[in-house]
Short mmCIF file of N, CA and C in Angstrom, two decimals:
data_model
loop_
_atom_site.label_atom_id
_atom_site.label_comp_id
_atom_site.label_asym_id
_atom_site.label_seq_id
_atom_site.Cartn_x
_atom_site.Cartn_y
_atom_site.Cartn_z
N MET Z 45 -19.48 38.35 -26.97
CA MET Z 45 -18.34 37.83 -27.21
C MET Z 45 -18.05 37.71 -28.82
N SER Z 46 -16.96 38.05 -29.51
CA SER Z 46 -16.79 37.97 -30.54
C SER Z 46 -16.81 36.63 -31.22
N GLU Z 47 -16.99 36.60 -32.63
CA GLU Z 47 -16.80 35.31 -33.20
C GLU Z 47 -15.36 34.58 -32.84
N HIS Z 48 -14.47 35.39 -32.97
CA HIS Z 48 -13.16 34.85 -32.71
C HIS Z 48 -13.17 34.35 -31.12
N GLY Z 49 -13.85 35.02 -30.32
CA GLY Z 49 -13.67 34.39 -28.99
C GLY Z 49 -14.38 33.06 -28.83
N LEU Z 50 -15.50 32.95 -29.56
CA LEU Z 50 -16.35 31.68 -29.67
C LEU Z 50 -15.34 30.59 -30.03
N ASN Z 51 -14.65 30.97 -31.20
CA ASN Z 51 -13.69 29.99 -31.85
C ASN Z 51 -12.71 29.60 -30.85
N THR Z 52 -11.98 30.53 -30.02
CA THR Z 52 -11.15 30.36 -29.11
C THR Z 52 -11.54 29.28 -27.92
N VAL Z 53 -12.72 29.71 -27.39
CA VAL Z 53 -13.35 28.63 -26.52
C VAL Z 53 -13.55 27.31 -27.20
N SER Z 54 -14.12 27.06 -28.31
CA SER Z 54 -14.41 25.85 -28.89
C SER Z 54 -13.06 25.32 -29.20
N PHE Z 55 -11.95 25.96 -29.76
CA PHE Z 55 -10.84 25.38 -29.83
C PHE Z 55 -10.05 24.78 -28.56
N ALA Z 56 -10.15 25.43 -27.43
CA ALA Z 56 -9.77 24.98 -26.12
C ALA Z 56 -10.42 23.45 -25.90
N GLY Z 57 -11.73 23.70 -26.12
CA GLY Z 57 -12.51 22.51 -25.69
C GLY Z 57 -12.14 21.29 -26.64
N ARG Z 58 -11.96 21.60 -27.85
CA ARG Z 58 -11.30 20.35 -28.69
C ARG Z 58 -9.95 20.02 -28.50
N ALA Z 59 -9.15 21.05 -27.87
CA ALA Z 59 -7.81 20.59 -27.62
C ALA Z 59 -7.77 19.67 -26.37
N ALA Z 60 -8.67 19.77 -25.43
CA ALA Z 60 -8.60 18.93 -24.12
C ALA Z 60 -8.96 17.54 -24.54
N ALA Z 61 -9.90 17.43 -25.54
CA ALA Z 61 -10.25 16.23 -26.02
C ALA Z 61 -9.44 15.34 -27.08
N SER Z 62 -8.26 16.16 -27.57
CA SER Z 62 -7.59 15.86 -28.92
C SER Z 62 -6.67 14.74 -28.45
N SER Z 63 -5.83 14.40 -29.71
CA SER Z 63 -4.77 13.57 -29.35
C SER Z 63 -3.49 14.28 -28.45
N GLN Z 64 -3.65 15.58 -28.65
CA GLN Z 64 -2.50 16.29 -27.83
C GLN Z 64 -2.91 15.94 -26.20
N PHE Z 65 -4.14 15.95 -25.95
CA PHE Z 65 -4.45 15.86 -24.40
C PHE Z 65 -4.16 14.35 -24.08
N LYS Z 66 -4.62 13.28 -24.90
CA LYS Z 66 -4.15 12.16 -24.80
C LYS Z 66 -2.70 11.73 -24.61
N ALA Z 67 -1.90 12.52 -25.43
CA ALA Z 67 -0.56 12.48 -25.14
C ALA Z 67 0.01 12.85 -23.92
N LEU Z 68 -0.49 14.12 -23.35
CA LEU Z 68 -0.04 14.74 -22.28
C LEU Z 68 -0.53 13.75 -20.95
N TYR Z 69 -1.58 13.25 -21.28
CA TYR Z 69 -2.41 12.41 -20.24
C TYR Z 69 -1.14 11.15 -20.03
N SER Z 70 -0.94 10.61 -21.13
CA SER Z 70 0.10 9.33 -21.21
C SER Z 70 1.29 9.71 -20.74
N GLU Z 71 1.73 11.14 -21.01
CA GLU Z 71 3.08 11.46 -20.50
C GLU Z 71 3.27 11.45 -18.92
N GLY Z 72 1.99 12.06 -18.50
CA GLY Z 72 1.69 12.39 -17.11
C GLY Z 72 1.74 11.13 -16.37
N MET Z 73 0.98 10.32 -16.62
CA MET Z 73 0.80 8.94 -15.98
C MET Z 73 2.15 8.16 -16.10
N ALA Z 74 2.70 8.27 -17.31
CA ALA Z 74 4.02 7.42 -17.18
C ALA Z 74 5.28 8.07 -16.24
N LEU Z 75 5.00 9.47 -16.39
CA LEU Z 75 6.07 10.26 -15.41
C LEU Z 75 5.64 9.61 -13.92
N VAL Z 76 4.43 9.48 -13.47
CA VAL Z 76 3.87 9.13 -12.10
C VAL Z 76 4.63 7.85 -11.89
N GLU Z 77 4.42 6.91 -12.64
CA GLU Z 77 4.85 5.46 -12.63
C GLU Z 77 6.46 5.58 -12.63
N GLU Z 78 7.22 6.14 -13.33
CA GLU Z 78 8.57 6.28 -13.37
C GLU Z 78 9.04 6.82 -12.33
N THR Z 79 8.26 7.84 -11.64
CA THR Z 79 8.87 8.47 -10.38
C THR Z 79 8.64 7.54 -9.48
N ALA Z 80 7.50 6.96 -9.22
CA ALA Z 80 7.36 5.79 -7.90
C ALA Z 80 8.36 4.73 -8.13
N SER Z 81 8.60 4.38 -9.25
CA SER Z 81 9.54 3.21 -9.49
C SER Z 81 11.13 3.71 -8.82
N TYR Z 82 11.30 4.81 -9.36
CA TYR Z 82 12.52 5.35 -9.24
C TYR Z 82 12.74 5.68 -7.39
N LEU Z 83 11.85 6.33 -7.11
CA LEU Z 83 11.84 6.60 -5.52
C LEU Z 83 11.81 5.24 -4.68
N ASP Z 84 11.23 4.30 -5.28
CA ASP Z 84 11.18 2.92 -4.41
C ASP Z 84 12.61 1.98 -4.61
N GLY Z 85 13.24 2.34 -5.82
CA GLY Z 85 14.37 1.55 -6.09
C GLY Z 85 15.67 2.24 -5.77
N PRO Z 86 16.22 2.78 -7.25
CA PRO Z 86 17.31 3.44 -7.31
C PRO Z 86 17.42 4.53 -6.43
N GLY Z 87 16.39 5.35 -6.32
CA GLY Z 87 16.48 6.60 -5.34
C GLY Z 87 16.59 6.43 -4.05
N ARG Z 88 15.96 5.40 -3.69
CA ARG Z 88 16.02 4.70 -2.09
C ARG Z 88 17.52 4.59 -1.92
N ALA Z 89 18.06 3.78 -2.72
CA ALA Z 89 19.54 3.34 -2.50
C ALA Z 89 20.41 4.67 -2.65
N ALA Z 90 20.20 5.31 -3.44
CA ALA Z 90 21.12 6.69 -3.69
C ALA Z 90 21.06 7.64 -2.51
N SER Z 91 19.86 7.65 -2.01
CA SER Z 91 19.56 8.61 -0.92
C SER Z 91 20.32 8.37 0.30
N LYS Z 92 20.43 7.00 0.63
CA LYS Z 92 21.09 6.53 1.71
C LYS Z 92 22.81 6.97 1.65
N VAL Z 93 23.06 7.31 0.77
CA VAL Z 93 24.62 7.54 0.71
C VAL Z 93 25.01 9.08 0.48
N LEU Z 94 23.96 9.87 0.39
CA LEU Z 94 24.02 11.28 0.40
C LEU Z 94 24.55 12.16 1.44
N PRO Z 95 25.27 13.24 1.20
CA PRO Z 95 25.91 13.88 2.43
C PRO Z 95 24.59 14.57 3.09
N ARG Z 96 24.80 14.92 4.22
CA ARG Z 96 23.52 15.23 5.23
C ARG Z 96 22.69 16.56 4.73
N MET Z 97 23.27 17.33 4.05
CA MET Z 97 22.65 18.45 3.31
C MET Z 97 21.56 18.00 2.38
N ALA Z 98 22.40 17.29 1.40
CA ALA Z 98 21.70 16.67 0.28
C ALA Z 98 20.66 15.82 0.92
N SER Z 99 20.83 15.02 1.78
CA SER Z 99 19.72 13.98 2.27
C SER Z 99 18.59 14.75 2.69
N VAL Z 100 18.67 15.84 3.66
CA VAL Z 100 17.64 16.26 4.00
C VAL Z 100 16.87 17.03 2.66
N LEU Z 101 17.58 17.48 1.85
CA LEU Z 101 16.82 18.32 0.75
C LEU Z 101 16.25 17.18 -0.16
N TYR Z 102 17.04 15.90 -0.32
CA TYR Z 102 16.21 14.95 -1.03
C TYR Z 102 14.92 14.55 -0.58
N ALA Z 103 15.02 14.31 0.81
CA ALA Z 103 13.59 14.15 1.51
C ALA Z 103 12.55 15.29 1.15
N ALA Z 104 12.99 16.36 1.32
CA ALA Z 104 11.84 17.38 1.07
C ALA Z 104 11.57 17.56 -0.34
N GLU Z 105 12.60 17.52 -1.26
CA GLU Z 105 12.19 17.40 -2.58
C GLU Z 105 11.53 16.13 -3.25
N SER Z 106 11.61 15.15 -2.62
CA SER Z 106 10.79 13.94 -2.85
C SER Z 106 9.30 14.05 -2.55
N MET Z 107 8.98 14.89 -1.40
CA MET Z 107 7.74 14.83 -0.92
C MET Z 107 7.16 16.18 -1.96
N ARG Z 108 7.70 17.02 -2.43
CA ARG Z 108 7.41 18.19 -3.29
C ARG Z 108 6.93 17.38 -4.69
N LEU Z 109 7.86 16.58 -5.18
CA LEU Z 109 7.85 16.10 -6.50
C LEU Z 109 6.58 15.05 -6.42
N THR Z 110 6.41 14.37 -5.28
CA THR Z 110 5.31 13.34 -5.30
C THR Z 110 4.00 14.15 -5.27
N THR Z 111 3.94 15.27 -4.57
CA THR Z 111 2.66 16.14 -4.35
C THR Z 111 2.51 16.67 -5.78
N ARG Z 112 3.68 17.39 -6.44
CA ARG Z 112 3.28 17.97 -7.76
C ARG Z 112 2.72 16.88 -8.63
N LEU Z 113 3.23 15.87 -8.90
CA LEU Z 113 2.63 14.87 -9.67
C LEU Z 113 1.34 14.31 -9.46
N MET Z 114 1.12 14.27 -8.10
CA MET Z 114 -0.31 13.69 -7.56
C MET Z 114 -1.29 14.78 -8.04
N GLN Z 115 -1.03 16.18 -7.77
CA GLN Z 115 -1.76 17.11 -8.32
C GLN Z 115 -2.00 17.03 -9.77
N MET Z 116 -1.08 16.95 -10.59
CA MET Z 116 -1.12 16.94 -12.15
C MET Z 116 -1.99 15.68 -12.57
N ALA Z 117 -1.89 14.34 -11.77
CA ALA Z 117 -2.43 13.18 -12.09
C ALA Z 117 -4.04 13.39 -11.78
N SER Z 118 -4.38 14.18 -10.71
CA SER Z 118 -5.61 14.56 -10.22
C SER Z 118 -6.55 15.06 -11.51
N TRP Z 119 -5.53 16.38 -11.99
CA TRP Z 119 -6.09 17.09 -12.95
C TRP Z 119 -6.43 16.39 -14.18
N LEU Z 120 -5.45 15.75 -14.67
CA LEU Z 120 -5.68 14.75 -15.69
C LEU Z 120 -6.70 13.83 -15.89
N LEU Z 121 -6.83 13.08 -14.62
CA LEU Z 121 -8.06 12.39 -14.53
C LEU Z 121 -9.23 12.88 -14.35
N LEU Z 122 -9.43 14.24 -13.89
CA LEU Z 122 -10.66 14.95 -13.85
C LEU Z 122 -11.07 15.44 -15.57
N GLN Z 123 -10.04 15.69 -16.17
CA GLN Z 123 -9.91 16.23 -17.49
C GLN Z 123 -10.57 15.01 -18.39
N ARG Z 124 -9.84 13.84 -18.18
CA ARG Z 124 -10.27 12.57 -18.78
C ARG Z 124 -11.87 12.26 -18.69
N ALA Z 125 -12.31 12.34 -17.29
CA ALA Z 125 -13.72 12.10 -16.93
C ALA Z 125 -14.54 13.07 -17.85
N VAL Z 126 -14.19 14.23 -17.66
CA VAL Z 126 -14.87 15.17 -18.53
C VAL Z 126 -15.16 14.93 -19.97
N ASN Z 127 -13.84 14.69 -20.49
CA ASN Z 127 -13.83 14.42 -21.94
C ASN Z 127 -14.45 12.92 -22.34
N ASN Z 128 -14.64 12.09 -21.49
CA ASN Z 128 -15.52 10.78 -21.64
C ASN Z 128 -16.77 10.99 -21.35
N GLY Z 129 -17.37 12.26 -20.57
CA GLY Z 129 -18.55 12.44 -20.47
C GLY Z 129 -19.04 11.68 -19.16
N GLU Z 130 -17.95 11.27 -18.37
CA GLU Z 130 -18.40 10.77 -16.88
C GLU Z 130 -18.70 11.88 -15.89
N MET Z 131 -18.15 13.02 -16.27
CA MET Z 131 -18.34 13.99 -15.07
C MET Z 131 -18.79 15.23 -16.09
N SER Z 132 -19.76 16.22 -15.18
CA SER Z 132 -20.01 17.54 -15.96
C SER Z 132 -19.13 18.36 -15.87
N ARG Z 133 -18.99 19.47 -16.62
CA ARG Z 133 -18.01 20.41 -16.31
C ARG Z 133 -18.10 21.10 -14.88
N ASP Z 134 -19.40 21.37 -14.49
CA ASP Z 134 -19.67 21.79 -13.19
C ASP Z 134 -18.91 20.97 -11.96
N GLN Z 135 -19.26 19.79 -12.12
CA GLN Z 135 -18.74 18.80 -11.35
C GLN Z 135 -17.06 18.66 -11.50
N VAL Z 136 -16.60 18.86 -12.56
CA VAL Z 136 -15.17 19.07 -12.62
C VAL Z 136 -14.62 20.40 -12.02
N MET Z 137 -15.45 21.53 -12.11
CA MET Z 137 -14.97 22.89 -11.64
C MET Z 137 -14.97 22.66 -10.05
N SER Z 138 -16.07 22.02 -9.58
CA SER Z 138 -16.06 21.86 -8.03
C SER Z 138 -14.73 21.06 -7.55
N GLU Z 139 -14.56 19.91 -8.08
CA GLU Z 139 -13.34 19.22 -7.77
C GLU Z 139 -11.92 19.77 -8.02
N LYS Z 140 -11.91 20.48 -9.33
CA LYS Z 140 -10.72 21.13 -9.84
C LYS Z 140 -10.32 22.17 -8.59
N SER Z 141 -11.02 22.55 -7.78
CA SER Z 141 -10.86 23.73 -7.18
C SER Z 141 -9.81 23.22 -6.02
N LYS Z 142 -9.72 21.79 -5.63
CA LYS Z 142 -9.07 21.26 -4.76
C LYS Z 142 -7.53 20.97 -5.23
N VAL Z 143 -7.24 21.05 -6.56
CA VAL Z 143 -6.08 20.76 -7.26
C VAL Z 143 -5.38 22.06 -7.36
N ARG Z 144 -4.09 21.91 -7.04
CA ARG Z 144 -3.05 22.89 -7.12
C ARG Z 144 -2.21 22.74 -8.49
N LEU Z 145 -2.08 23.57 -9.28
CA LEU Z 145 -1.15 23.42 -10.51
C LEU Z 145 -0.01 24.43 -10.26
N ASP Z 146 -0.05 25.13 -9.32
CA ASP Z 146 1.06 26.29 -9.20
C ASP Z 146 1.79 25.86 -7.84
N GLY Z 147 3.05 26.54 -7.77
CA GLY Z 147 3.82 26.32 -6.45
C GLY Z 147 4.61 25.19 -6.71
N PHE Z 148 5.11 24.61 -5.53
CA PHE Z 148 6.01 23.52 -5.50
C PHE Z 148 7.16 23.86 -6.41
N ASN Z 149 7.63 25.15 -6.40
CA ASN Z 149 8.88 25.22 -7.27
C ASN Z 149 10.15 24.74 -6.70
N VAL Z 150 11.26 24.79 -7.24
CA VAL Z 150 12.60 24.36 -6.82
C VAL Z 150 13.62 25.21 -6.66
N ASP Z 151 14.26 25.28 -5.67
CA ASP Z 151 15.48 26.32 -5.53
C ASP Z 151 16.70 25.34 -5.88
N ARG Z 152 16.96 25.53 -7.14
CA ARG Z 152 18.16 24.93 -7.87
C ARG Z 152 19.54 25.26 -6.99
N ASN Z 153 19.42 26.46 -6.24
CA ASN Z 153 20.59 26.91 -5.58
C ASN Z 153 20.65 26.52 -4.10
N ALA Z 154 19.82 25.61 -3.57
CA ALA Z 154 19.76 25.15 -2.34
C ALA Z 154 21.03 24.27 -1.92
N PRO Z 155 21.51 24.31 -0.80
CA PRO Z 155 22.66 23.71 -0.47
C PRO Z 155 22.20 22.26 -0.60
N GLY Z 156 23.08 21.53 -1.00
CA GLY Z 156 22.83 20.29 -1.50
C GLY Z 156 22.33 19.82 -2.85
N TRP Z 157 21.81 20.84 -3.42
CA TRP Z 157 21.22 20.58 -4.92
C TRP Z 157 22.09 19.76 -5.94
N GLY Z 158 23.31 20.22 -6.05
CA GLY Z 158 24.10 19.55 -6.84
C GLY Z 158 24.44 18.08 -6.41
N ASP Z 159 24.33 17.83 -5.09
CA ASP Z 159 24.74 16.60 -4.64
C ASP Z 159 23.73 15.55 -4.95
N LEU Z 160 22.56 16.02 -5.29
CA LEU Z 160 21.39 15.15 -5.70
C LEU Z 160 21.62 14.39 -6.88
N PRO Z 161 21.21 13.03 -6.76
CA PRO Z 161 21.38 12.09 -7.99
C PRO Z 161 20.72 12.70 -9.29
N GLU Z 162 21.56 12.65 -10.26
CA GLU Z 162 21.29 13.32 -11.75
C GLU Z 162 19.79 12.80 -11.92
N GLY Z 163 19.39 11.30 -11.73
CA GLY Z 163 18.13 10.84 -12.18
C GLY Z 163 17.03 11.66 -11.64
N PHE Z 164 17.47 11.66 -10.04
CA PHE Z 164 16.29 12.39 -9.50
C PHE Z 164 16.11 13.80 -10.01
N ARG Z 165 17.09 14.60 -10.11
CA ARG Z 165 17.03 15.97 -10.70
C ARG Z 165 16.34 16.06 -12.00
N ASP Z 166 16.59 15.05 -12.78
CA ASP Z 166 15.81 14.94 -13.91
C ASP Z 166 14.63 14.81 -13.88
N LEU Z 167 13.97 13.77 -13.01
CA LEU Z 167 12.41 13.67 -12.72
C LEU Z 167 11.86 15.11 -12.29
N VAL Z 168 12.67 15.79 -11.46
CA VAL Z 168 12.04 17.01 -10.97
C VAL Z 168 11.67 18.04 -12.13
N GLU Z 169 12.91 18.01 -12.88
CA GLU Z 169 12.79 19.10 -14.08
C GLU Z 169 11.55 18.78 -14.96
N ARG Z 170 11.46 17.44 -15.23
CA ARG Z 170 10.55 16.97 -16.19
C ARG Z 170 9.31 17.17 -15.52
N SER Z 171 8.99 16.97 -14.21
CA SER Z 171 7.95 17.20 -13.52
C SER Z 171 7.49 18.72 -13.73
N LEU Z 172 8.48 19.73 -13.41
CA LEU Z 172 8.12 21.06 -13.48
C LEU Z 172 7.63 21.58 -15.04
N ARG Z 173 8.21 20.91 -15.85
CA ARG Z 173 7.75 21.12 -17.23
C ARG Z 173 6.28 20.68 -17.57
N LEU Z 174 6.08 19.53 -17.19
CA LEU Z 174 4.87 18.87 -17.46
C LEU Z 174 3.80 19.66 -16.62
N GLN Z 175 4.15 20.31 -15.39
CA GLN Z 175 3.33 20.97 -14.60
C GLN Z 175 2.80 22.34 -15.31
N ASN Z 176 3.87 23.01 -15.95
CA ASN Z 176 3.80 24.08 -16.60
C ASN Z 176 2.68 23.99 -17.88
N ARG Z 177 2.89 22.82 -18.64
CA ARG Z 177 2.15 22.41 -19.71
C ARG Z 177 0.67 22.35 -19.24
N VAL Z 178 0.28 21.44 -18.19
CA VAL Z 178 -0.79 21.21 -17.59
C VAL Z 178 -1.52 22.56 -17.12
N ALA Z 179 -0.84 23.24 -16.43
CA ALA Z 179 -1.35 24.69 -16.04
C ALA Z 179 -1.65 25.49 -17.10
N LEU Z 180 -1.05 25.41 -18.17
CA LEU Z 180 -1.42 26.10 -19.41
C LEU Z 180 -2.73 25.75 -20.11
N LEU Z 181 -2.63 24.50 -20.05
CA LEU Z 181 -3.95 23.91 -20.75
C LEU Z 181 -5.30 24.23 -19.98
N ASP Z 182 -4.85 24.17 -18.59
CA ASP Z 182 -6.19 24.30 -17.59
C ASP Z 182 -6.69 25.72 -17.75
N ARG Z 183 -5.61 26.77 -17.90
CA ARG Z 183 -6.03 28.11 -18.20
C ARG Z 183 -6.67 28.47 -19.48
N GLU Z 184 -6.34 27.68 -20.57
CA GLU Z 184 -7.03 27.73 -21.88
C GLU Z 184 -8.43 27.24 -21.68
N ILE Z 185 -8.60 25.98 -20.89
CA ILE Z 185 -9.89 25.48 -20.83
C ILE Z 185 -10.92 26.16 -19.99
N TYR Z 186 -10.46 26.52 -18.80
CA TYR Z 186 -11.12 26.79 -17.78
C TYR Z 186 -11.09 28.51 -17.56
N ARG Z 187 -10.34 29.10 -18.43
CA ARG Z 187 -10.51 30.62 -18.17
C ARG Z 187 -11.96 31.28 -18.10
N PRO Z 188 -12.25 32.33 -17.30
CA PRO Z 188 -13.42 33.06 -17.31
C PRO Z 188 -13.96 33.23 -18.76
N THR Z 189 -15.32 32.92 -18.98
CA THR Z 189 -15.77 33.17 -20.46
C THR Z 189 -16.00 34.68 -20.48
N ASP Z 190 -15.91 35.55 -19.57
CA ASP Z 190 -16.17 36.91 -20.08
C ASP Z 190 -15.04 37.65 -20.22
N THR Z 191 -13.89 36.80 -20.50
CA THR Z 191 -12.74 37.78 -20.95
C THR Z 191 -12.59 38.00 -22.20
N THR Z 192 -12.15 39.52 -22.38
CA THR Z 192 -12.22 39.97 -23.77
C THR Z 192 -11.47 39.48 -24.67
N VAL Z 193 -11.49 39.00 -25.86
CA VAL Z 193 -10.83 38.52 -26.83
C VAL Z 193 -10.29 39.81 -27.85
N LEU Z 194 -8.95 39.93 -27.98
CA LEU Z 194 -8.46 40.93 -28.71
C LEU Z 194 -8.42 40.48 -30.07
N PRO Z 195 -8.96 41.52 -31.19
CA PRO Z 195 -8.96 41.12 -32.33
C PRO Z 195 -7.75 41.07 -32.94
N ASP Z 196 -7.69 39.99 -33.96
CA ASP Z 196 -6.47 39.60 -34.72
C ASP Z 196 -5.05 38.94 -33.83
N ASN Z 197 -5.79 38.50 -32.71
CA ASN Z 197 -4.56 38.07 -31.85
C ASN Z 197 -3.61 38.97 -31.28
N GLU Z 198 -4.13 40.32 -31.09
CA GLU Z 198 -3.22 41.33 -30.46
C GLU Z 198 -3.06 41.00 -29.13
N ASN Z 199 -1.86 41.14 -28.72
CA ASN Z 199 -1.38 40.90 -27.34
C ASN Z 199 -1.84 42.06 -26.53
N SER Z 200 -1.86 41.87 -25.36
CA SER Z 200 -2.36 43.16 -24.44
C SER Z 200 -1.37 44.31 -24.36
N VAL Z 201 -0.16 44.09 -24.56
CA VAL Z 201 0.76 45.27 -24.43
C VAL Z 201 0.56 46.21 -25.77
N ARG Z 202 0.38 45.36 -26.97
CA ARG Z 202 0.06 46.01 -28.34
C ARG Z 202 -1.30 46.76 -28.27
N ALA Z 203 -2.26 46.20 -27.63
CA ALA Z 203 -3.47 46.75 -27.65
C ALA Z 203 -3.37 48.26 -26.82
N GLN Z 204 -2.66 48.18 -25.62
CA GLN Z 204 -2.48 49.21 -24.86
C GLN Z 204 -1.80 50.27 -25.59
N LEU Z 205 -0.83 50.07 -26.33
CA LEU Z 205 -0.08 50.92 -27.01
C LEU Z 205 -0.89 51.57 -28.15
N ASN Z 206 -1.81 50.70 -28.67
CA ASN Z 206 -2.79 51.26 -29.70
C ASN Z 206 -3.85 52.18 -29.19
N LEU Z 207 -4.25 51.97 -28.03
CA LEU Z 207 -5.03 52.83 -27.32
C LEU Z 207 -4.40 54.26 -27.08
N LEU Z 208 -3.19 54.06 -26.37
CA LEU Z 208 -2.18 55.25 -26.28
C LEU Z 208 -2.13 56.25 -27.59
N ARG Z 209 -1.86 55.53 -28.42
CA ARG Z 209 -1.74 56.22 -29.88
C ARG Z 209 -3.03 56.90 -30.18
N THR Z 210 -4.03 56.39 -30.23
CA THR Z 210 -5.38 56.92 -30.39
C THR Z 210 -5.62 57.75 -29.43
N ALA Z 211 -5.37 57.73 -28.30
CA ALA Z 211 -5.79 58.99 -27.38
C ALA Z 211 -4.83 60.25 -27.60
N PHE Z 212 -3.65 59.99 -27.95
CA PHE Z 212 -2.61 61.10 -28.28
C PHE Z 212 -2.49 61.44 -29.53
N GLY Z 213 -3.27 60.69 -30.50
CA GLY Z 213 -3.25 60.95 -31.80
C GLY Z 213 -1.82 60.83 -32.74
N ASN Z 214 -1.28 59.92 -32.15
CA ASN Z 214 0.14 59.61 -32.85
C ASN Z 214 -0.13 58.42 -33.84
#
C-alpha cells in the first residue's frame, strides 16, 4: 500500500474519533429523541385525522423511520465504543454486521405522501440525509484495507481513461 493509502486509513480513523464524529453522534441521538417525541405526541394526533391512504402510509413510514434511526443509533454507539476503547475493532466488526445502513428508502410518489404531516416528512428527510452521512463514514472507516489507492486522488474513471490512452498511445 502506498504512503498515500496509509494516510487515508489514518485520516479515516482520526475522523471517526474527531469532533466531526462527536457532532454526528450528537445529531443522530438528538434526531432519535426528537422523532420519538414527535411520534408519541404531535404525530400521533396528526395521524388520527389523515385520509385512509395517508394513514396507511404513515404507519408504514413510521416503522421505516424508527428502524432507520435505530440502525444508525446502533452504528453510532458501536463507533463511540471503539473510539473510547471499550470494544476492539474486531468486536465492532462482528456487531456491525448486524447493522443495516442502506435501504429503507422512501417513495415520495406513493399515494398519500403529500397528505402526511410536514413535520413527519421533515423527520424522514433528515433521517435519510443522516443515514447517508453515517453510511459514508462507515465506508471510509471500514473499507477493505486491500483497496488500491489511486495516486494524486485520481478518480477511477480518470484512471481508466489514462490506461486507455496509454494502451492506444494517445
